[in-house]
Coordinates of C-alpha atoms and ligand atoms in Angstrom, one line a residue:
X1 CA 17.6 19.0 -2.5
X2 CA 13.9 18.1 -2.0
X3 CA 12.9 16.6 1.3
X4 CA 12.1 13.0 0.4
X5 CA 8.4 12.0 0.5
X6 CA 7.0 9.3 2.8
X7 CA 6.5 5.7 1.6
X8 CA 3.0 4.7 2.9
X9 CA 2.1 1.1 2.6
X10 CA -1.6 0.3 2.9
X11 CA -2.2 -3.4 3.2
X12 CA -4.5 -6.0 4.7
X13 CA -6.5 -9.1 3.7
X14 CA -8.6 -9.2 0.6
X15 CA -12.0 -7.7 1.1
X16 CA -11.1 -5.2 3.8
X17 CA -11.8 -2.4 1.4
X18 CA -8.2 -1.1 1.1
X19 CA -8.8 -0.2 -2.6
X20 CA -11.9 1.9 -1.8
X21 CA -10.1 3.5 1.1
X22 CA -7.1 4.4 -1.1
X23 CA -9.3 5.8 -3.8
X24 CA -11.1 8.1 -1.2
X25 CA -7.7 9.1 0.3
X26 CA -6.4 10.1 -3.2
X27 CA -9.6 12.1 -3.9
X28 CA -8.8 14.3 -0.9
X29 CA -5.0 14.4 -1.0
X30 CA -2.1 15.0 -3.3
X31 CA -0.4 11.7 -2.8
X32 CA 1.1 9.6 -5.6
X33 CA -0.1 6.0 -5.9
X34 CA 2.0 3.4 -7.5
X35 CA 0.4 1.3 -10.3
X36 CA 1.3 -2.3 -9.9
X37 CA 2.0 -4.9 -12.5
X38 CA 0.1 -8.1 -12.5
X39 CA -0.4 -11.3 -14.5
X40 CA -4.1 -11.4 -13.5
X41 CA -6.5 -10.8 -16.3
X42 CA -8.3 -7.5 -16.4
X43 CA -11.8 -7.3 -14.8
X44 CA -14.5 -5.5 -16.6
X45 CA -13.8 -1.8 -16.5
X46 CA -10.1 -2.1 -15.6
X47 CA -7.8 -0.1 -17.8
X48 CA -4.2 -1.0 -18.6
X49 CA -1.8 1.5 -17.0
X50 CA -4.5 2.8 -14.6
X51 CA -5.7 -0.1 -12.6
X52 CA -2.6 -2.2 -13.2
X53 CA -0.1 -2.9 -15.9
X54 CA -1.4 -6.2 -17.2
X55 CA 1.5 -8.4 -18.2
X56 CA 1.9 -12.0 -19.4
X57 CA 3.7 -14.4 -17.1
X58 CA 6.8 -14.3 -19.3
X59 CA 6.9 -10.5 -19.2
X60 CA 6.5 -10.5 -15.5
X61 CA 9.3 -13.1 -15.0
X62 CA 11.6 -11.0 -17.2
X63 CA 11.0 -8.0 -15.0
X64 CA 11.8 -10.1 -11.9
X65 CA 15.1 -11.2 -13.5
X66 CA 15.9 -7.6 -14.4
X67 CA 15.3 -6.6 -10.7
X68 CA 12.6 -4.2 -11.8
X69 CA 10.3 -4.7 -8.7
X70 CA 10.5 -3.1 -5.3
X71 CA 8.6 -6.2 -4.2
X72 CA 6.5 -8.9 -5.8
X73 CA 4.3 -11.7 -4.6
X74 CA 2.1 -14.5 -5.9
X75 CA -1.4 -13.7 -4.7
X76 CA -4.2 -16.3 -5.4
X77 CA -2.3 -17.8 -8.4
X78 CA -1.3 -14.5 -10.0
X79 CA 1.8 -12.4 -9.7
X80 CA 1.6 -8.8 -8.5
X81 CA 4.6 -6.5 -8.2
X82 CA 5.5 -2.8 -7.5
X83 CA 7.6 -1.2 -10.2
X84 CA 10.8 0.0 -8.4
X85 CA 12.3 2.9 -10.3
X86 CA 9.2 5.1 -10.5
X87 CA 8.5 4.7 -6.7
X88 CA 12.0 5.6 -5.8
X89 CA 12.0 8.6 -8.2
X90 CA 8.8 9.9 -6.8
X91 CA 9.9 9.6 -3.1
X92 CA 13.2 11.3 -3.9
X93 CA 11.4 14.1 -5.7
X94 CA 9.5 14.7 -2.5
X95 CA 6.1 13.1 -3.3
X96 CA 4.3 11.0 -0.7
X97 CA 3.9 7.6 -2.3
X98 CA 1.1 5.1 -1.5
X99 CA 1.4 1.4 -2.1
X100 CA -1.7 -0.6 -1.9
X101 CA -0.4 -4.2 -1.7
X102 CA -0.9 -7.5 -0.1
X103 CA 0.7 -8.6 3.2
X104 CA 3.5 -10.7 1.8
X105 CA 4.5 -7.7 -0.3
X106 CA 4.3 -5.2 2.6
X107 CA 6.6 -7.4 4.7
X108 CA 9.1 -7.5 1.9
X109 CA 9.0 -3.7 1.6
X110 CA 9.5 -3.4 5.3
X111 CA 12.7 -5.4 5.2
X112 CA 14.2 -3.0 2.7
X113 CA 12.5 0.3 3.7
X114 CA 11.9 0.1 7.5
X115 CA 11.3 3.9 7.4
X116 CA 8.1 3.4 5.5
X117 CA 4.7 3.8 7.3
X118 CA 2.9 0.5 7.4
X119 CA -0.9 0.6 7.8
X120 CA -3.0 -2.5 8.2
X121 CA -6.6 -2.2 7.2
X122 CA -8.9 -4.4 9.3
X123 CA -12.6 -5.3 8.6
X124 CA -15.1 -4.4 11.4
X125 CA -15.6 -8.2 11.9
X126 CA -14.9 -11.5 10.1
X127 CA -18.6 -11.8 9.3
X128 CA -18.5 -8.4 7.6
X129 CA -15.4 -9.4 5.7
X130 CA -17.1 -12.5 4.4
X131 CA -20.1 -10.4 3.3
X132 CA -17.8 -7.9 1.5
X133 CA -15.9 -10.6 -0.4
X134 CA -19.1 -12.3 -1.5
X135 CA -20.9 -9.1 -2.5
X136 CA -18.0 -8.0 -4.8
X137 CA -19.3 -10.7 -7.1
X138 CA -16.0 -10.9 -8.9
X139 CA -14.9 -14.3 -7.4
X140 CA -15.9 -17.9 -7.9
X141 CA -17.1 -19.9 -4.9
X142 CA -13.7 -21.6 -4.7
X143 CA -11.8 -18.3 -4.9
X144 CA -14.1 -16.8 -2.2
X145 CA -13.2 -19.6 0.2
X146 CA -9.5 -19.3 -0.5
X147 CA -9.6 -15.5 0.1
X148 CA -11.6 -15.9 3.3
X149 CA -9.3 -18.6 4.8
X150 CA -6.3 -16.6 3.8
X151 CA -7.7 -13.5 5.5
X152 CA -7.9 -15.4 8.8
X153 CA -4.2 -16.3 8.7
X154 CA -3.2 -12.9 7.5
X155 CA -4.6 -11.1 10.4
X156 CA -1.8 -12.7 12.5
X157 CA 0.7 -10.4 10.8
X158 CA -1.0 -7.3 12.2
X159 CA 1.8 -6.9 14.8
X160 CA 4.4 -6.3 12.1
X161 CA 2.7 -3.1 11.1
X162 CA 2.9 0.4 12.6
X163 CA -0.8 1.2 12.6
X164 CA -4.2 -0.6 12.4
X165 CA -7.2 1.1 10.9
X166 CA -10.6 -0.5 11.0
X167 CA -12.5 0.2 7.8
X168 CA -16.1 0.4 9.1
X169 CA -17.0 3.7 7.4
X170 CA -14.7 4.7 4.6
X171 CA -14.6 8.4 5.6
X172 CA -13.6 7.5 9.2
X173 CA -10.8 5.2 7.9
X174 CA -9.5 8.0 5.6
X175 CA -9.6 10.5 8.4
X176 CA -7.5 8.2 10.5
X177 CA -5.0 7.6 7.7
X178 CA -4.6 11.3 7.1
X179 CA -4.0 11.8 10.8
X180 CA -1.3 9.0 10.8
X181 CA 0.4 10.6 7.8
X182 CA 0.4 14.0 9.4
X183 CA 1.8 12.6 12.7
X184 CA 4.5 10.8 10.8
X185 CA 5.6 14.0 9.1
X186 CA 6.0 15.6 12.6
X187 CA 8.1 12.7 14.0
X188 CA 11.4 14.0 15.5
X189 CA 13.3 11.0 14.2
X190 CA 12.3 11.8 10.6
X191 CA 13.8 15.3 10.9
X192 CA 17.6 15.4 11.0
X193 CA 17.8 18.7 12.7
X194 CA 15.8 21.7 13.5
X195 CA 17.5 25.0 13.7
X196 CA 16.1 27.8 15.8
X197 CA 16.9 31.0 14.0
X198 CA 17.0 33.3 17.0
X199 CA 17.1 36.5 14.8
X200 CA 14.0 35.6 12.9
X201 CA 12.5 33.5 15.6
X202 CA 11.9 30.8 13.1
X203 CA 12.4 27.1 13.2
X204 CA 13.6 25.6 10.0
X205 CA 13.0 22.0 9.3
X206 CA 16.1 20.5 7.7
X207 CA 16.5 17.3 5.6
X208 CA 14.6 14.3 6.4
X209 CA 16.4 10.9 6.8
Ligands
LIG1 P1 -6.9 -7.9 -6.9 O1 -6.7 -9.0 -7.9 O2 -8.2 -8.1 -6.2 O3 -6.8 -6.6 -7.7 O4 -5.7 -7.9 -5.9 C1 -5.4 -9.0 -5.1 C2 -4.4 -8.6 -4.0 O5 -3.2 -8.2 -4.6 C3 -4.9 -7.4 -3.2 O6 -4.7 -7.8 -1.8 C4 -4.0 -6.3 -3.6 O7 -3.7 -5.4 -2.6 C5 -2.7 -7.1 -3.9 N1 -1.8 -6.3 -4.8 C6 -2.1 -5.4 -5.7 N2 -0.9 -4.9 -6.3 C7 0.1 -5.5 -5.6 C8 1.5 -5.5 -5.7 O8 2.1 -4.7 -6.5 N3 2.2 -6.3 -4.9 C9 1.6 -7.1 -4.0 N4 2.4 -7.8 -3.2 N5 0.3 -7.2 -3.9 C10 -0.5 -6.4 -4.7

């Protein structure tokens, strides 16, 4: 049986750059990232099945009633959800799985999968966060204000997470996340038992929880 992979949840307020950080993390590592479903309309350049699975509200609600999501949330008037079966299949086959989701979703995942690794991405300052949301140029004035106000409230959930990473320079943030993942893989409570093979002088890691 394969050692199960880690479930790594990367989350934080809109505009902290978690998407950019995840992209850079995947460029350098062999992790598997879950593609979410959403009822939001595609932005220019977004491809169905790569950026998201773009669904109608009816399709999304059907999937909710079929219990197809690991978690889902309404974020700024649209639904977003993590398809469940694929994520579980990948973890069980030993892949380390990344979820890049909002805070409501991360807290729901934590209720059911407390063994996950929960990483909160913080902006270097609230001023910088405002600049980043504005510079993205994808939001209306009203949506900008909503996202910014929401970010203020969301930072209060930091204490529910295992780790905080400030995204000032993307490369530094990625280095920190890689270190977190490496440390998590070495945690004694993730390893059921280690056997010292006295003949060979080897230590074998056995099944993870
Ligand atoms: P955007 O519309 O900018 O792509 O995403 C808006 C927010 O939804 C971001 O904070 C993003 O991380 C979050 N999000 C994306 N996919 C999911 C998901 O599957 N579940 C939840 N709860 N949030 C998601």
